[in-house]
Amino acid sequence: MYDLLNLFTVGLYSHTTDIYSFPLNNAFLVEDTATLVVYSGNTIMSLQIEHNLAPQQAVSSALPNRVQKIKGQSWVFDASQNTIYNNLRTDSTNYQLNIKYFYIIDGSLFVLYKNQIVEINSSLQILQQQQQEIDKAIQLPNIILTTTYLGNIVLYNTFNLTQINKTIQLGVRVKQLTMLLQFQEVMILAYNNTIYRLNFISYNLIKWFSPTSDQIYKIYYDDVNKITFITMKSSNCYIFDGINIQLSVPPNPISNSFQIPYTSSQIFQISIEPITGIFAVYTIPDNNLSKIDFYQYNFTNKNTQQLQNITYLGFIPQFSRSPGLKIQFIASNIFIFSSYQLIIYNNNLTLQNMIRSTSIFSSLKKIIVINSPQNDTNLFFAQQESNISLFSYKSNNLIQLYSHSCITPNLVDYQLSQLVSGFQVSILVLCDDKVINDSFYLENLTQSLSQIQQCYTVSQTQYQYQMLQNLDKSFYEESSNPALIRIEQLQQTDFGSYNSTRNLNQSVFYLNQTSSVTVQQTQFKYLKCLNCNGGALQINQGENHLIQNCDFQQIESQNGGALAILECPTCNITITNSIFKSNVAKIYGGAIYLQNSNVQIAHTIIQQNNAQIGGGIKYTKIKPILNNNLTHRNLEQQNQNNNVTLVSFYRQIQQSQSSNIISDNKAKIYGNNIGSYLQDVVICQPVLKTLSVESDQQISNLYGINRLFILQSYEINNFRSGNSIDLKIQLLDEENNPIKFNPNFINKKKYDNEILSELQNLQVKIEPQNNTQLKVFGKYTADYSQFDEASSSFIIKGLIIVSNPLTTNIIKISSSSLTKIDAQTRQVDEESLNNLFSLVLINTRNCTYGEVYQLVDVIYQCFICQEGSYFLSLPTIQNTACLKCPEYSQSCRKNEIQLKSGYWRLNNLTDNIISCSRNPRNCVPIEEKNYCIKGYYGPLCEQCDVYGILWDQPYISDGNYNCYPCADLIHKPYYSYLSLNLILMLLFIISSIVLQLSLTKSLTVSYYLRKMHMISIIKSAFFNSSSLGLKIFIGYLQVSGIIYSQLEFSFPYGTRLLSNTIGMPVTNLFYSLDFLVIYGRHSVFTFQYDVVQVN
């Protein structure tokens, strides 16, 4: 046995082969596995012991059949032969059980696992247990109520852990249990959106509230003031005092409730301070900052706690949109915990302090406030998924007094005793299968754990560091080749082969507030510590440290695959002549993670490392000194050998004449080689004109913008005021690569909590520089849900920009995730936080045809006439309304009018529409051909394209407003009719002339015979009465032909043929001979047609 307090060997616990030569050179306790490691001469041996040796810490299994992780493991390392082998190995058995609930009742500890209940007494002995599936549970007076996944309710008596009454079959899984002690009832919220009330004395179960139009979110209960809150997925929240909850009965129990005023979004959390009656309401509105509203009860009668109304006190804006935000009232302060910061307000809602950290409150499950012996100091426990810590807060200083890492820690009990010269603290913690009792001494309540000088806590970190420090010293004394010693193999007792991966619980080296430490000529390989910061080495608040000639390869951890350096802002830490290759971090920094630390890296290779963010290096707050880095592009032809050794490293450095080689690292989200912050926002679609630096300076001077805050400048010319635009926006990292992630992984929570929090808080926002000159409407923000993984961009669709026509204004594109590093100080530029943006210069054009001026607030936009309205002329500022479509139009929009078939207009600049009454089929609503069908043109489409200018071939008319292609008429009987018409007309003329000559001759002969008094013949004797009838008939045909041509409807062709041929032969001949014009248009004759505009 090894006495850790007095640091000497006192004997062996069990009989083993005595291979030691006393006194021992070194002996160390690996406390996680209860293993004693001893070193003597050239031999190292580990021995599994049955009990831990620290008297100040009691560790006991909470299950009788729960087996320790490591049992019966023994190994030997022979330094002379550089070999390691097992002496004894027994396979261990694990029950994968996690604690779901625990209660302290009458001095006993009741622990509820997934499938059983165990009662443990104060001596950590198992008293009794009950096998039962457990989904939800709640402690009642002398009763533990549990539910199963199928919705069965089982009650147990805490005296003998036996079931009370019979099982109550609810039939649906329970979501939440809330005890109303004054009514001896339990309020049960089930997954079927129903609240049941169970009397745990009479076992009477009623269905109390089951809304159909809304969904119940959560129940809160103030047991001091007897106030019940029921929050819904909508913005509703129903509040009942003790009287109203008793009067509220189905089917409408909410009729007697109060409502929280001034809420329009879903309530994600309510935190209550029962002494003052103040409660906080946390909401996350869409497209707006989340906020915490504060209210206070007003009682009509405080003795009976009858609620009169609720007073609104004010609100606190929040920049986190995480529903997991924790709000805690501690003394006179309001503490707001998020995964990356702690914000503290006083009761007047005035900001007192803001403490930013990347991990101190990550995965926070519960805050437990404890009584402080000093009035000016607040004390509270913070329970996380794998850690429990005790903090003190005084004078704007947050101090971590205690921290213990284990699986699902739960605070069972604590004792804080004030001594003459300090404080004695005892803490009882339930961790998975262990009950751990830690005790330590504090000189004052503002002294951090790392500063404690007299500490009786058996700290895994302290002993592990002491063990490794001693081992390092011993091997340096005894071994001539210390580089062959792989110290990580001494961490565990369960060894396989020499190069197998190790599952560590802590970094191999953990240096806490150390100074002047040198790590050199050391290889770290094949390590795995998924809950560590720095799998091989972690430095916390160190000073003057040197890491040189070290090789870190194939190491896995949570942050900083190989190395993590935390909170060293003023320290001098140097990494030189080292290799970081093929390391993996689960979250940040595949090779190196730097948190607020001043580090210089020189002559170092960092390659082929992987992480979510920062594949090679991830730093926060302070940028490391990296001189003349050789990037991936200029290293491609040099690094042909993937197996980089220390020898090849120096050769690469010499050949490249570079200080560092940082290349081929990969980050899944951003920061392949160097990951820090998102530092730029760019527009990738549409492609916009980029302005020069000189233009940026002019814009800065003209609009009073700080040039240092401008990231990118774009310009859009000839933009219509009121137009919408679709944007694809990228956030770029330090290497100008866009952030990339899968939004579905966020919804399904496939990322780690820290990554989830960062991605959920991502937001791109567009806003005007001057809200009185330019306004934006529509979707002007985008979060992770609007991220397009294929283009690695945030998509904003339908952004409407309104600015007075013929003006120039600016819109800003910003993101709260952007951070700028000051080039001189290498630190975060605090002045630029939330002030960085890219700008777009919007040059608007004047309103044009098809648009009218429309006033939006105090700004004019060019409103496009929508479907059913139009505007043809160039608008002025007095033109504020579009015109309705004309009577004879089919549709209209902008400056376009679609005519109905059978109507015509002169051009597209007039809305005077005329009916084509003579031949409606000639007019069609096609503007490109002057609204005429093929072969026609002119007013009302009544002319034929004789020259073939418009329709590429000549057309002739048939005299009835019908046009025919000349080429087609050659093959038709049309010319036969025309020839017959001409022959008949010619015969008619000849016969008329012959008859006229004969009549003249007869008249002359009769005239002379009458003068000679030979025969008296009168003139009428020579006229035939039939000719008079013919004239009358021809006159009829002429009149009917004119009537046919003037009427708007068409007669059958048979009725028109005789009238057109005989009654109007000249007109018919004129149209029929139009085709002859095309052959004579180049002759000396000129044919002139007059086009008459019909109004």
Coordinates of N, CA and C in Angstrom, one line a residue, residues 23-123:
P23 N 13.7 0.2 -0.7 CA 12.5 1.1 -0.9 C 12.3 1.4 -2.4
L24 N 11.0 1.6 -2.7 CA 10.6 1.8 -4.1 C 11.1 3.1 -4.6
N25 N 11.5 3.2 -5.9 CA 11.8 4.5 -6.5 C 10.6 5.4 -6.6
N26 N 9.5 4.8 -7.0 CA 8.3 5.6 -7.2 C 7.1 4.7 -7.0
A27 N 6.0 5.2 -6.6 CA 4.7 4.5 -6.5 C 3.6 5.6 -6.7
F28 N 2.6 5.3 -7.5 CA 1.6 6.2 -7.9 C 0.2 5.5 -7.9
L29 N -0.8 6.3 -7.6 CA -2.1 5.8 -7.7 C -2.9 6.4 -8.9
V30 N -3.3 5.5 -9.8 CA -4.2 5.9 -10.9 C -5.6 5.7 -10.3
E31 N -6.2 6.8 -9.9 CA -7.4 6.8 -9.1 C -8.6 6.3 -9.9
D32 N -8.7 6.7 -11.2 CA -9.9 6.3 -11.9 C -10.1 4.8 -12.0
T33 N -9.0 4.1 -12.0 CA -9.1 2.6 -12.1 C -8.7 1.9 -10.8
A34 N -8.4 2.7 -9.7 CA -8.0 2.2 -8.5 C -6.8 1.2 -8.7
T35 N -5.8 1.8 -9.4 CA -4.6 1.0 -9.7 C -3.4 1.6 -9.1
L36 N -2.6 0.8 -8.5 CA -1.3 1.2 -7.9 C -0.2 0.9 -8.9
V37 N 0.5 2.0 -9.3 CA 1.6 1.8 -10.2 C 2.9 2.0 -9.4
V38 N 3.8 1.0 -9.5 CA 5.1 1.1 -8.8 C 6.2 0.9 -9.8
Y39 N 7.4 1.5 -9.4 CA 8.5 1.5 -10.3 C 9.7 1.2 -9.5
S40 N 10.5 0.2 -9.9 CA 11.7 -0.2 -9.1 C 12.7 -0.7 -10.1
G41 N 13.9 -0.1 -10.1 CA 14.9 -0.6 -11.0 C 14.5 -0.4 -12.5
N42 N 14.5 -1.5 -13.2 CA 14.1 -1.4 -14.6 C 12.7 -2.0 -14.8
T43 N 11.9 -2.1 -13.8 CA 10.6 -2.7 -13.9 C 9.5 -1.7 -13.4
I44 N 8.4 -1.7 -14.2 CA 7.2 -0.9 -13.8 C 6.1 -2.0 -13.7
M45 N 5.3 -1.9 -12.7 CA 4.2 -2.8 -12.5 C 3.0 -2.1 -12.0
S46 N 1.8 -2.6 -12.4 CA 0.5 -2.0 -11.9 C -0.2 -3.1 -11.2
L47 N -0.9 -2.7 -10.1 CA -1.7 -3.7 -9.3 C -3.1 -3.1 -9.0
Q48 N -4.1 -3.9 -9.4 CA -5.5 -3.5 -9.1 C -5.8 -3.7 -7.7
I49 N -6.1 -2.6 -7.0 CA -6.5 -2.8 -5.5 C -8.0 -2.6 -5.4
E50 N -8.5 -3.1 -4.2 CA -9.9 -3.2 -4.1 C -10.6 -1.9 -3.5
H51 N -9.8 -1.0 -2.9 CA -10.4 0.2 -2.3 C -9.4 1.3 -2.6
N52 N -10.0 2.5 -2.8 CA -9.2 3.7 -2.9 C -8.5 4.0 -1.6
L53 N -7.4 4.7 -1.7 CA -6.6 4.9 -0.4 C -6.9 6.2 0.2
A54 N -7.6 7.1 -0.4 CA -7.8 8.5 0.2 C -8.9 8.4 1.3
P55 N -8.5 8.8 2.5 CA -9.5 8.8 3.6 C -10.5 9.9 3.4
Q56 N -10.2 11.0 2.7 CA -11.2 12.1 2.6 C -12.2 11.8 1.5
Q57 N -12.1 10.7 0.8 CA -13.1 10.5 -0.3 C -13.6 9.0 -0.2
A58 N -14.9 9.0 -0.1 CA -15.6 7.6 -0.1 C -16.2 7.3 -1.4
V59 N -15.8 6.2 -2.1 CA -16.4 5.9 -3.4 C -17.0 4.5 -3.2
S60 N -18.3 4.4 -3.6 CA -19.0 3.1 -3.4 C -19.9 2.9 -4.6
S61 N -20.1 1.7 -5.0 CA -21.1 1.4 -6.1 C -22.5 1.5 -5.6
A62 N -23.3 2.1 -6.4 CA -24.7 2.3 -6.1 C -25.6 1.1 -6.4
L63 N -25.0 0.1 -7.1 CA -25.7 -1.1 -7.5 C -24.9 -2.3 -7.0
P64 N -25.6 -3.3 -6.4 CA -24.9 -4.5 -5.9 C -24.3 -5.3 -7.0
N65 N -24.8 -5.3 -8.2 CA -24.3 -6.1 -9.3 C -23.6 -5.2 -10.3
R66 N -23.2 -4.0 -9.9 CA -22.5 -3.1 -10.8 C -21.0 -3.4 -10.7
V67 N -20.3 -3.7 -11.7 CA -18.9 -4.1 -11.7 C -18.0 -2.9 -12.1
Q68 N -16.9 -2.7 -11.4 CA -16.0 -1.6 -11.8 C -15.5 -1.9 -13.2
K69 N -15.0 -0.8 -13.9 CA -14.6 -0.8 -15.2 C -13.4 -1.7 -15.4
I70 N -12.5 -1.7 -14.5 CA -11.2 -2.5 -14.6 C -11.1 -3.4 -13.4
K71 N -10.9 -4.7 -13.7 CA -10.7 -5.7 -12.6 C -9.6 -6.6 -12.9
G72 N -8.8 -6.9 -12.0 CA -7.8 -8.0 -12.2 C -6.8 -7.7 -13.3
Q73 N -6.4 -6.5 -13.5 CA -5.5 -6.2 -14.6 C -4.1 -5.9 -14.1
S74 N -3.1 -6.6 -14.6 CA -1.7 -6.4 -14.1 C -0.8 -6.5 -15.3
W75 N 0.2 -5.6 -15.4 CA 1.1 -5.6 -16.6 C 2.5 -5.2 -16.1
V76 N 3.5 -5.6 -16.9 CA 4.9 -5.3 -16.6 C 5.6 -4.7 -17.8
F77 N 6.3 -3.6 -17.5 CA 7.1 -2.9 -18.6 C 8.6 -3.1 -18.2
D78 N 9.3 -3.7 -19.1 CA 10.8 -3.9 -19.0 C 11.5 -2.8 -19.8
A79 N 12.1 -1.8 -19.1 CA 12.7 -0.7 -19.8 C 14.0 -1.2 -20.5
S80 N 14.7 -2.2 -20.0 CA 15.9 -2.6 -20.6 C 15.7 -3.3 -22.0
Q81 N 14.5 -4.0 -22.1 CA 14.2 -4.6 -23.4 C 13.1 -3.8 -24.2
N82 N 12.7 -2.7 -23.6 CA 11.6 -1.9 -24.2 C 10.4 -2.7 -24.6
T83 N 9.9 -3.6 -23.7 CA 8.8 -4.4 -24.0 C 7.8 -4.3 -22.9
I84 N 6.5 -4.6 -23.2 CA 5.5 -4.5 -22.2 C 4.6 -5.8 -22.3
Y85 N 4.2 -6.4 -21.2 CA 3.4 -7.6 -21.3 C 2.5 -7.7 -20.1
N86 N 1.4 -8.5 -20.3 CA 0.5 -8.7 -19.2 C 0.9 -9.9 -18.3
N87 N 0.7 -9.6 -17.0 CA 0.8 -10.7 -16.0 C -0.5 -11.4 -15.8
L88 N -1.5 -10.6 -15.7 CA -2.9 -11.1 -15.3 C -3.9 -10.2 -15.9
R89 N -5.0 -10.8 -16.5 CA -6.0 -9.9 -17.1 C -7.4 -10.7 -16.9
T90 N -8.3 -10.0 -16.4 CA -9.7 -10.5 -16.2 C -10.6 -9.6 -16.9
D91 N -11.4 -10.1 -17.8 CA -12.4 -9.2 -18.6 C -13.4 -8.6 -17.6
S92 N -13.7 -7.4 -17.8 CA -14.6 -6.7 -16.9 C -16.0 -6.7 -17.5
T93 N -17.0 -6.4 -16.6 CA -18.4 -6.4 -17.1 C -19.0 -5.1 -16.7
N94 N -19.8 -4.5 -17.6 CA -20.4 -3.2 -17.3 C -21.9 -3.3 -17.5
Y95 N -22.7 -2.7 -16.6 CA -24.1 -2.5 -16.8 C -24.3 -1.1 -17.3
Q96 N -24.9 -0.9 -18.5 CA -25.0 0.4 -19.0 C -26.3 1.1 -18.4
L97 N -26.1 1.5 -17.2 CA -27.2 2.1 -16.5 C -26.9 3.6 -16.1
N98 N -27.8 4.5 -16.3 CA -27.6 5.9 -15.9 C -28.7 6.3 -15.0
I99 N -28.4 7.1 -14.0 CA -29.3 7.6 -13.1 C -30.4 8.5 -13.7
K100 N -31.6 8.2 -13.5 CA -32.7 9.1 -14.0 C -33.2 10.0 -12.9
Y101 N -33.4 9.6 -11.7 CA -33.8 10.4 -10.6 C -33.2 9.9 -9.3
F102 N -33.1 10.8 -8.4 CA -32.7 10.4 -7.0 C -33.4 11.3 -6.0
Y103 N -33.7 10.8 -4.8 CA -34.4 11.5 -3.8 C -33.8 11.1 -2.4
I104 N -33.7 12.1 -1.6 CA -33.2 11.9 -0.2 C -34.5 12.0 0.7
I105 N -34.8 10.8 1.3 CA -36.0 10.7 2.1 C -35.7 10.1 3.5
D106 N -35.8 10.8 4.5 CA -35.6 10.3 5.9 C -34.2 9.7 6.0
G107 N -33.2 10.3 5.5 CA -31.8 9.9 5.6 C -31.4 8.8 4.6
S108 N -32.3 8.3 3.8 CA -31.9 7.3 2.8 C -31.9 8.0 1.4
L109 N -31.1 7.4 0.6 CA -31.0 7.8 -0.8 C -31.7 6.9 -1.7
F110 N -32.7 7.3 -2.4 CA -33.5 6.5 -3.4 C -33.0 6.9 -4.8
V111 N -32.4 5.9 -5.4 CA -31.8 6.1 -6.8 C -32.7 5.4 -7.8
L112 N -33.1 6.1 -8.8 CA -34.0 5.5 -9.8 C -33.3 5.4 -11.1
Y113 N -33.1 4.1 -11.6 CA -32.5 3.9 -12.9 C -33.6 3.6 -13.9
K114 N -33.2 3.2 -15.0 CA -34.2 2.9 -16.1 C -35.1 1.8 -15.8
N115 N -34.5 0.8 -15.0 CA -35.3 -0.4 -14.8 C -35.4 -0.9 -13.3
Q116 N -35.0 0.0 -12.4 CA -35.1 -0.4 -11.0 C -34.9 0.8 -10.1
I117 N -35.4 0.6 -8.8 CA -35.3 1.6 -7.7 C -34.4 1.0 -6.6
V118 N -33.4 1.7 -6.2 CA -32.5 1.2 -5.2 C -32.5 2.2 -4.0
E119 N -32.6 1.7 -2.7 CA -32.5 2.5 -1.5 C -31.2 2.2 -0.9
I120 N -30.5 3.3 -0.6 CA -29.1 3.2 0.0 C -29.1 4.0 1.3
N121 N -28.6 3.5 2.4 CA -28.5 4.2 3.6 C -27.3 5.1 3.7
S122 N -27.1 5.8 4.8 CA -26.1 6.7 5.0 C -24.7 6.1 4.9
S123 N -24.6 4.8 5.2 CA -23.3 4.1 5.1 C -23.1 3.5 3.7

